[in-house]
Coordinates of C-alpha atoms and ligand atoms in Angstrom, one line a residue:
X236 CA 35.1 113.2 63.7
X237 CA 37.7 114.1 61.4
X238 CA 39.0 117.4 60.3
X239 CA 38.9 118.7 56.8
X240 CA 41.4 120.8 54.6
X241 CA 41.0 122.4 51.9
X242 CA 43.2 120.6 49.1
X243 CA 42.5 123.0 46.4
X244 CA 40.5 125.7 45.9
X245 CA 37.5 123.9 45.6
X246 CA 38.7 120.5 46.7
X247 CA 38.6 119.4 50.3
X248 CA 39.4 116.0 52.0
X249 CA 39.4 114.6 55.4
X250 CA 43.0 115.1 57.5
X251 CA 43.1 111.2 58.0
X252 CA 42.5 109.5 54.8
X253 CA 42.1 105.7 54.7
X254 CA 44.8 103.9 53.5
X255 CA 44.3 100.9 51.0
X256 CA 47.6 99.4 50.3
X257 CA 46.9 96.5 52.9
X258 CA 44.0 95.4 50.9
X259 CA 45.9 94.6 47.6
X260 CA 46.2 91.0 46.8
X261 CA 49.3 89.1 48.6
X262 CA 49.6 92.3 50.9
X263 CA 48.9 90.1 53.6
X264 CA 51.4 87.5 54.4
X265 CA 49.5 85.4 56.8
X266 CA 45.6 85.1 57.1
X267 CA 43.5 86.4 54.6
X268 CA 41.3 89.2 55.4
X269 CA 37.9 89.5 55.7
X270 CA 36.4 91.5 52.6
X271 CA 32.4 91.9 54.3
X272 CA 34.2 93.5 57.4
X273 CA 36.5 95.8 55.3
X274 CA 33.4 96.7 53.5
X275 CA 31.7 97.7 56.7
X276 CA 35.0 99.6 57.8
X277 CA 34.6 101.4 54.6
X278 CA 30.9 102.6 55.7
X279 CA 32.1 103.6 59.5
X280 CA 34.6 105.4 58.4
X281 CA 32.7 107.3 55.9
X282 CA 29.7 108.0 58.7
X283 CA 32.3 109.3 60.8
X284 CA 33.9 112.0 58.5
X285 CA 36.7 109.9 57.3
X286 CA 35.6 110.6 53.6
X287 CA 39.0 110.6 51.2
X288 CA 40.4 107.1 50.2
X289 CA 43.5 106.3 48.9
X290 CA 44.2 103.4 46.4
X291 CA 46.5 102.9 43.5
X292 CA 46.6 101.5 40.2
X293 CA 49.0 99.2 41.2
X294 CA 47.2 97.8 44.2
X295 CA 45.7 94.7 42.8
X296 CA 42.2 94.5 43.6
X297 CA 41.8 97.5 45.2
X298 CA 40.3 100.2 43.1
X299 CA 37.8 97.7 42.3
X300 CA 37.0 97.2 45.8
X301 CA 36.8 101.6 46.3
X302 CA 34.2 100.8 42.9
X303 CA 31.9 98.3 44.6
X304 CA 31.9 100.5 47.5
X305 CA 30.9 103.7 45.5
X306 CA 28.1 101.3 43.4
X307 CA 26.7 100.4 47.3
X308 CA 26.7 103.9 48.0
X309 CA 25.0 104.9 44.8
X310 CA 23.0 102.7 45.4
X311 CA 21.5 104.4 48.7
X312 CA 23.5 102.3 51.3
X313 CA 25.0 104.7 53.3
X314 CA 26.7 108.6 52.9
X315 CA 26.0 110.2 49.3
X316 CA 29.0 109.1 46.4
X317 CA 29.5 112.5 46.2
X318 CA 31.0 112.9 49.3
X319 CA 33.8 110.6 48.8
X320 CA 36.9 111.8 47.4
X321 CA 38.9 108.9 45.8
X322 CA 42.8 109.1 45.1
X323 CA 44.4 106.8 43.1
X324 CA 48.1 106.5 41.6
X325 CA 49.5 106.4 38.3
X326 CA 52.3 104.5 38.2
X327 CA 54.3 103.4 35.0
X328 CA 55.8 100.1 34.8
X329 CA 60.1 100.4 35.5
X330 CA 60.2 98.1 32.1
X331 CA 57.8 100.1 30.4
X332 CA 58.9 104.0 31.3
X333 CA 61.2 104.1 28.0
X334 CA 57.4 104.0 26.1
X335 CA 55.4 105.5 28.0
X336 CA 53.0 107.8 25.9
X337 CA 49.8 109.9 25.7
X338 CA 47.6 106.8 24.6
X339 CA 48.8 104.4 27.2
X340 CA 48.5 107.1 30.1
X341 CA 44.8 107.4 28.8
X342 CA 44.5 103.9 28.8
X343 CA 45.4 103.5 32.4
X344 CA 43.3 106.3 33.4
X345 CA 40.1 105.2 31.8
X346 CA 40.9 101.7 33.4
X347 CA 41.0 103.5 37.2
X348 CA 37.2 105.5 36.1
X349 CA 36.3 101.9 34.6
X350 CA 37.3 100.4 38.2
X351 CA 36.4 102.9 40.7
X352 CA 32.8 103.7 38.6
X353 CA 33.9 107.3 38.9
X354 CA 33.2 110.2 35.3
X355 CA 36.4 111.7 37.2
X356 CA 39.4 110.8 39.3
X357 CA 39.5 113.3 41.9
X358 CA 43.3 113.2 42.7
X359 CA 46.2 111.0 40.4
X360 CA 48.8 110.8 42.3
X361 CA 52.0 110.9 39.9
X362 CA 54.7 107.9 40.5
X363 CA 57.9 107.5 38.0
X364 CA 60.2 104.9 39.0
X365 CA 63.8 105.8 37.8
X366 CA 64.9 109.5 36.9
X367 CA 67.9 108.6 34.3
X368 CA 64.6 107.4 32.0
X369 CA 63.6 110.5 30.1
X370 CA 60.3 111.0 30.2
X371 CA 59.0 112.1 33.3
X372 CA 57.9 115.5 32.5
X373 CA 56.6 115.0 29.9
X374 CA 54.9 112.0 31.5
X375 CA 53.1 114.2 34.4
X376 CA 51.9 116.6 30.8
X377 CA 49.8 113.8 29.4
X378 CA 48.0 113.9 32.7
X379 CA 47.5 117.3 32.9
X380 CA 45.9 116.9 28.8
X381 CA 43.6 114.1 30.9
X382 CA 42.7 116.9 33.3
X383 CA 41.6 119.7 31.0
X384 CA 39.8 116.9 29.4
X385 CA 38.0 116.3 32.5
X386 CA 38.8 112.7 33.1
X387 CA 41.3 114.2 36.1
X388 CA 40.5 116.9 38.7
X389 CA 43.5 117.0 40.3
X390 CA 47.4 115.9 39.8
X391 CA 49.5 115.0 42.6
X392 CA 52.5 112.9 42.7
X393 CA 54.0 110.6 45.1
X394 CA 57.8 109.8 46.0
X395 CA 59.4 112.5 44.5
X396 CA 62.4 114.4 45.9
X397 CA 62.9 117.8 45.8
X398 CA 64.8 118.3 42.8
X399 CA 62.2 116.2 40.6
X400 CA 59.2 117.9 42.4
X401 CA 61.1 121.3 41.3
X402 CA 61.4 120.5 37.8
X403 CA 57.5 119.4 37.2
X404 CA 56.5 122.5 39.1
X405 CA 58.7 124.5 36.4
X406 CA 57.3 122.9 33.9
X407 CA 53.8 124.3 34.4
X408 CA 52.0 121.3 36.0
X409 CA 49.5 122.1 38.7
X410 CA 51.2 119.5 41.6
X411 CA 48.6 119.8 44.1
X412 CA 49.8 117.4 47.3
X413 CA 53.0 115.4 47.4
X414 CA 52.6 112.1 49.2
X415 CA 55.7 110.6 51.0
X416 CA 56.7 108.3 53.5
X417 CA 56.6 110.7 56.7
X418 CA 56.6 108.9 60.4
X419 CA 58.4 109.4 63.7
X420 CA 60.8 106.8 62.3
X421 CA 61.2 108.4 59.0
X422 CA 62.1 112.3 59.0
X423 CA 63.4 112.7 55.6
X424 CA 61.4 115.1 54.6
X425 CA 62.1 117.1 57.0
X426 CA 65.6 117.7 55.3
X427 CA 64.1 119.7 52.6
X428 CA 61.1 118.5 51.3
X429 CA 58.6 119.8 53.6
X430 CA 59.9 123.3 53.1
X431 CA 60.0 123.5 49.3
X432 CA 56.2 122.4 49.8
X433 CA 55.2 125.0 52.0
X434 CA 56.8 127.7 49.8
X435 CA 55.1 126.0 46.7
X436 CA 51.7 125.9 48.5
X437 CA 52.0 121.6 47.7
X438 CA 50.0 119.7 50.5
X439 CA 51.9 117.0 51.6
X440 CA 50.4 113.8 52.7
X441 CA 52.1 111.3 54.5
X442 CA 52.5 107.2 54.5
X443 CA 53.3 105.2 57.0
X444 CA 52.6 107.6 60.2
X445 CA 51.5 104.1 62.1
X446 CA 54.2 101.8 60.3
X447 CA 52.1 99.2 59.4
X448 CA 51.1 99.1 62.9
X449 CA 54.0 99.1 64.9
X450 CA 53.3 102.3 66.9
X451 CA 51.0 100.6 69.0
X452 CA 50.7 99.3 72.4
X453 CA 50.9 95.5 71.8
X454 CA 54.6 96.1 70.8
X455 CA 56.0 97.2 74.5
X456 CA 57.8 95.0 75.7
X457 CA 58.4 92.7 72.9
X458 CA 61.4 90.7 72.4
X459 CA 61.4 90.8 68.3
X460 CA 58.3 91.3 64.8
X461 CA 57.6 88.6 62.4
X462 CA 55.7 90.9 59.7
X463 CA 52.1 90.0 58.8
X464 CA 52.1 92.3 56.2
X465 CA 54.5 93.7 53.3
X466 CA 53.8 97.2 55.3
X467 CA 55.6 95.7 58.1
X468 CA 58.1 94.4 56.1
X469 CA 58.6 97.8 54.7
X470 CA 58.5 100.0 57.8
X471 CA 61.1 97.4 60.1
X472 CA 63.4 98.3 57.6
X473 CA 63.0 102.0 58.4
X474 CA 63.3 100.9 62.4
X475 CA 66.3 99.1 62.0
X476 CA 68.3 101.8 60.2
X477 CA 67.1 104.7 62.9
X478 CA 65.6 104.0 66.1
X479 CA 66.6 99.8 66.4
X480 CA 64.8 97.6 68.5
X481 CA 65.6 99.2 71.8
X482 CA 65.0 102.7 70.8
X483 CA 61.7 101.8 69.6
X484 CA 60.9 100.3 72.7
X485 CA 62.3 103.4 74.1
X486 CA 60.2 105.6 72.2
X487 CA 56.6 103.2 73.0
X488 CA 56.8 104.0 76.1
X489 CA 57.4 108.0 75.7
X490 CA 54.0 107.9 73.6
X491 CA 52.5 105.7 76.2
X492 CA 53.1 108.1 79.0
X493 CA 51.6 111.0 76.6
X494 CA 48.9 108.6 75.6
X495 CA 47.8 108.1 79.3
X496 CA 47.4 111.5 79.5
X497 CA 44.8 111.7 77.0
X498 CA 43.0 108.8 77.3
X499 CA 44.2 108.1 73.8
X500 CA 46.5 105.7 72.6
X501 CA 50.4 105.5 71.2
X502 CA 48.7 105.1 67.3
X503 CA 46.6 108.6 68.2
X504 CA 49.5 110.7 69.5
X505 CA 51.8 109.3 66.7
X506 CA 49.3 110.5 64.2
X507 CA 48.9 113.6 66.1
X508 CA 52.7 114.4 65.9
X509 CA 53.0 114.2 62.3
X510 CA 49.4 116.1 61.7
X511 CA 50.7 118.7 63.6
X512 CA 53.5 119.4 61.8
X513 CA 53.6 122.9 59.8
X514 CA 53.3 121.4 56.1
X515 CA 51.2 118.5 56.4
X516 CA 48.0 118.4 54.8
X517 CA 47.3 114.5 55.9
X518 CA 48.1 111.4 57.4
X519 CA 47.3 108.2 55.3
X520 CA 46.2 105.5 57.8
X521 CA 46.3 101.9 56.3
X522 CA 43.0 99.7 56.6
X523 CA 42.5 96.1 56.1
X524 CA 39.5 96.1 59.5
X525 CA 37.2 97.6 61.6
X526 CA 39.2 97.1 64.4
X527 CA 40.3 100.7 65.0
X528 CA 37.9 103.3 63.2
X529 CA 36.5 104.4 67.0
X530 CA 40.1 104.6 67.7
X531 CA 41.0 106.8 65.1
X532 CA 38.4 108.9 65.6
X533 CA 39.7 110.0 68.8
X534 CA 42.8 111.6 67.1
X535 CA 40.7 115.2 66.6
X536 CA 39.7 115.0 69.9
X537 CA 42.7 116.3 71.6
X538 CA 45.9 118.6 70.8
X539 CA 49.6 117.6 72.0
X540 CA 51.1 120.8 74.2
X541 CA 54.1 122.1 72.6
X542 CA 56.6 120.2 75.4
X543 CA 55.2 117.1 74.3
X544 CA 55.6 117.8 70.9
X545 CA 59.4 118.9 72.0
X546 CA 59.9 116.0 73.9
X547 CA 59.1 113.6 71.0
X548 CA 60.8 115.9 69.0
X549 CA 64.3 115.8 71.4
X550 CA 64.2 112.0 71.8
X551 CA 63.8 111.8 68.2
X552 CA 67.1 113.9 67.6
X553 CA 69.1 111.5 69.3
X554 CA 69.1 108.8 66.5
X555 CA 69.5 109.0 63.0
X556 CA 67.1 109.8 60.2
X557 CA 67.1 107.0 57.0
X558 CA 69.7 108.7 54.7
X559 CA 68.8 111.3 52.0
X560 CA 65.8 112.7 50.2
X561 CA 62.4 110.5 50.7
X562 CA 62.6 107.8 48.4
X563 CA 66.0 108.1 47.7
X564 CA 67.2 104.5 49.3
X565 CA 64.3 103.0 47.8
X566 CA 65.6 103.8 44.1
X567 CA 69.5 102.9 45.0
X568 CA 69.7 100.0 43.1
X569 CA 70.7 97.3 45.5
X570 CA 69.6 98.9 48.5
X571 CA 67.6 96.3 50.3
X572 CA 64.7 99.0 50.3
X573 CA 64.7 98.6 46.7
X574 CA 64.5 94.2 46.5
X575 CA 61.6 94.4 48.5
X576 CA 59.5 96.3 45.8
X577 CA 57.0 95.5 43.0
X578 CA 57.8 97.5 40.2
X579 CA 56.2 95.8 37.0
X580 CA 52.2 95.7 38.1
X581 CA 50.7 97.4 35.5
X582 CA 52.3 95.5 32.5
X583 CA 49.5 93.7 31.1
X584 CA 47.3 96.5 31.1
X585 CA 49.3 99.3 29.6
X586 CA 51.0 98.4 26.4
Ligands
NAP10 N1 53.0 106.1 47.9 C1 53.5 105.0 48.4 O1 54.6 104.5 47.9 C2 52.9 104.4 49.6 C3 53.7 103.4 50.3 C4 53.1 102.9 51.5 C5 51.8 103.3 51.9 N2 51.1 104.2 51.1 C6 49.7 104.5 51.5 O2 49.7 104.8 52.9 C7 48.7 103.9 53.5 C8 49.1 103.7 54.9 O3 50.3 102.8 55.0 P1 50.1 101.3 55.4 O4 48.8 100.8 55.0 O5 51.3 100.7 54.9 O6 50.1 101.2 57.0 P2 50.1 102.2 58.3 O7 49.0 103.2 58.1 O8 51.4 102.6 58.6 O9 49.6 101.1 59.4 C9 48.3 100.6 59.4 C10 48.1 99.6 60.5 O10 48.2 100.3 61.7 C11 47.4 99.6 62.7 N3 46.4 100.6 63.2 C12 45.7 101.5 62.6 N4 45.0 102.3 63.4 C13 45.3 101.9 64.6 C14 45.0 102.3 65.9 N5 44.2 103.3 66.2 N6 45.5 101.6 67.0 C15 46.4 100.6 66.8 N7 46.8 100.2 65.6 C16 46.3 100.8 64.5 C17 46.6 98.6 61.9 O11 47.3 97.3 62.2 P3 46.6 96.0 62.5 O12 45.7 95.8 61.3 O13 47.7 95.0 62.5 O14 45.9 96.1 63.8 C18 46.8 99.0 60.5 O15 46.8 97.9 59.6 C19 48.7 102.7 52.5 O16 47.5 101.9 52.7 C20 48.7 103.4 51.2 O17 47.5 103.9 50.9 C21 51.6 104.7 50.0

């Protein structure tokens, strides 16, 4: 089973939330995937307690794939609708951020109820691509106008640093959970970000805890990774620039002797690390099979003693963390964190 934590007041989601990235169109670089089998991944999961989905407007395809999953559900195949919580994104166009008003955040909004066959979007996660643009604040206050209308229960934002975070806080906007890139390759927030959303009661959830697969045992011992997927992609960037090949090999086989242990495996004790963690609300878990839903399902089964946790922790301090604030080298134009990024989906839809 999973566990459950309490969001908001009267808002609660499961601790591992399934991840939906993977099934957006052209995620996949080599086969295709099989839609009926993500569809019954969809079910197990929810039968098991793993309840809270996460999708984005941006992810083509997917929040009409969360949609036809609710209409089976309303239909009386499987758990009750209502015990699905669905989080989607809002995520402005870089070209388009200079006009980006009320009316074309309501249009985008009504698009992701349209899609998802919600009333309400439980949680919108906030995205804004470049800070020089004005418009951010403002940006996130149209969404909160969408709340006390009712069309939004909740506002959350993803890939904000610190400062930014800060400034929409200020501003009066009710940021509920932060979700950033948060793995044992990628400790970024750990420089700042993870305290300022302690102190501001701000859940944070966190991408990329299995990097796109990598923390797994079928990687010991290999010589190099061709990526099958544009997670992959993403997350042997962050390896490269911290651990390095042999490091991660290095660091495999410290969760494999932990894993034995437990009867678990390296994906469960790297999801347990992060969980653990004082801050984090959630770990986001990509999907795109049924492969490993029993699998995850063992990750509330057992706790990491604290000298595990300090021996991850004390290898970990030996190499480097990806430079700055989360998301930082991802917005440094040039970076090559940046050229691997999609940053114009939304543009037919939202002029
Ligand atoms: N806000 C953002 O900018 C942002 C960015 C990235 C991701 N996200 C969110 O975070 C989610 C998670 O990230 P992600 O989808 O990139 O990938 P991920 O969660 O880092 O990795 C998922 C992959 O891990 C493998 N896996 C899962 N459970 C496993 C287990 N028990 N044992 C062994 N392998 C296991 C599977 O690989 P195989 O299928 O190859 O077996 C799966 O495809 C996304 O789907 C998305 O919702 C948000």
């Amino acid at each position: 089973m999973n566990e459950r934590i309490e969001l908001t007041k009267d808002y609660t989601i499961s601790r591992v939330l399934n991840g939906c990235w993977q099934l957006s169109e052209g995620h996949s670089l080599q086969a295709g995937l099989d839609f009926k089998d993500v569809m019954h991944a969809f079910h197990m999961l929810a039968e098991q307690g793993f309840t809270t989905f996460d999708g984005a407007d941006i992810y083509t395809g997917v929040e009409e794939f969360i949609g036809t999953f609710i209409t089976e559900l309303k239909a009386g195949h499987g758990v009750s609708a209502d015990d699905i919580q669905i989080h989607t994104k809002y995520v402005p166009d870089i070209n388009y951020l200079s006009q980006v008003d009320y009316a074309s955040t309501e249009r985008i909004i009504d698009r992701s109820l349209k899609r998802l066959n919600r009333d309400t979007l439980d949680l919108v996660q906030f995205h804004w691509w470049d800070y020089d643009v004005p418009g951010c604040v403002e940006t996130a206050g149209s969404l909160l106008r969408l709340k006390e209308k009712g069309k939004i229960r909740n506002i959350g934002v993803t890939n904000f640093d610190t400062v930014h975070l800060k400034e929409l806080v200020d501003a009066g906007i009710p940021v509920v959970s932060m979700q950033a890139q948060y793995s044992l390759f990628d400790r970024r927030p750990e420089r700042r970000l993870l305290d300022y959303c302690r102190t501001n009661d701000i859940k944070l959830l966190c991408y990329g805890t299995l990097s796109g697969g990598f923390l797994a045992e079928r990687w010991i011992g290999a010589a190099a990774a061709e990526p099958e997927t544009r997670s992959q992609v993403k997350y042997l960037q962050i390896i490269e620039d911290t651990l390095g090949w042999d490091g991660y090999q290095d660091l495999l086989r410290l969760l494999a002797g932990i894993a034995e242990k437990y009867k678990v495996s390296i994906s469960n004790v790297a999801s347990k690390y992060i969980l653990c963690q004082d801050g984090v609300a959630g770990a986001i878990i990509g999907i795109r099979n049924s492969r490993h839903v029993q699998s995850n399902a063992r990750i509330f089964g057992f706790d990491l003693a604290d000298d595990e946790i300090g021996r991850i922790r004390d290898f970990l301090q030996e190499y480097p963390a990806p430079d700055g604030e989360p998301f930082e080298l991802e917005r440094t134009v040039g970076s090559k964190y940046r050229s691997i990024m999609h940053m114009n989906i939304n543009e037919k839809e939202q002029s």
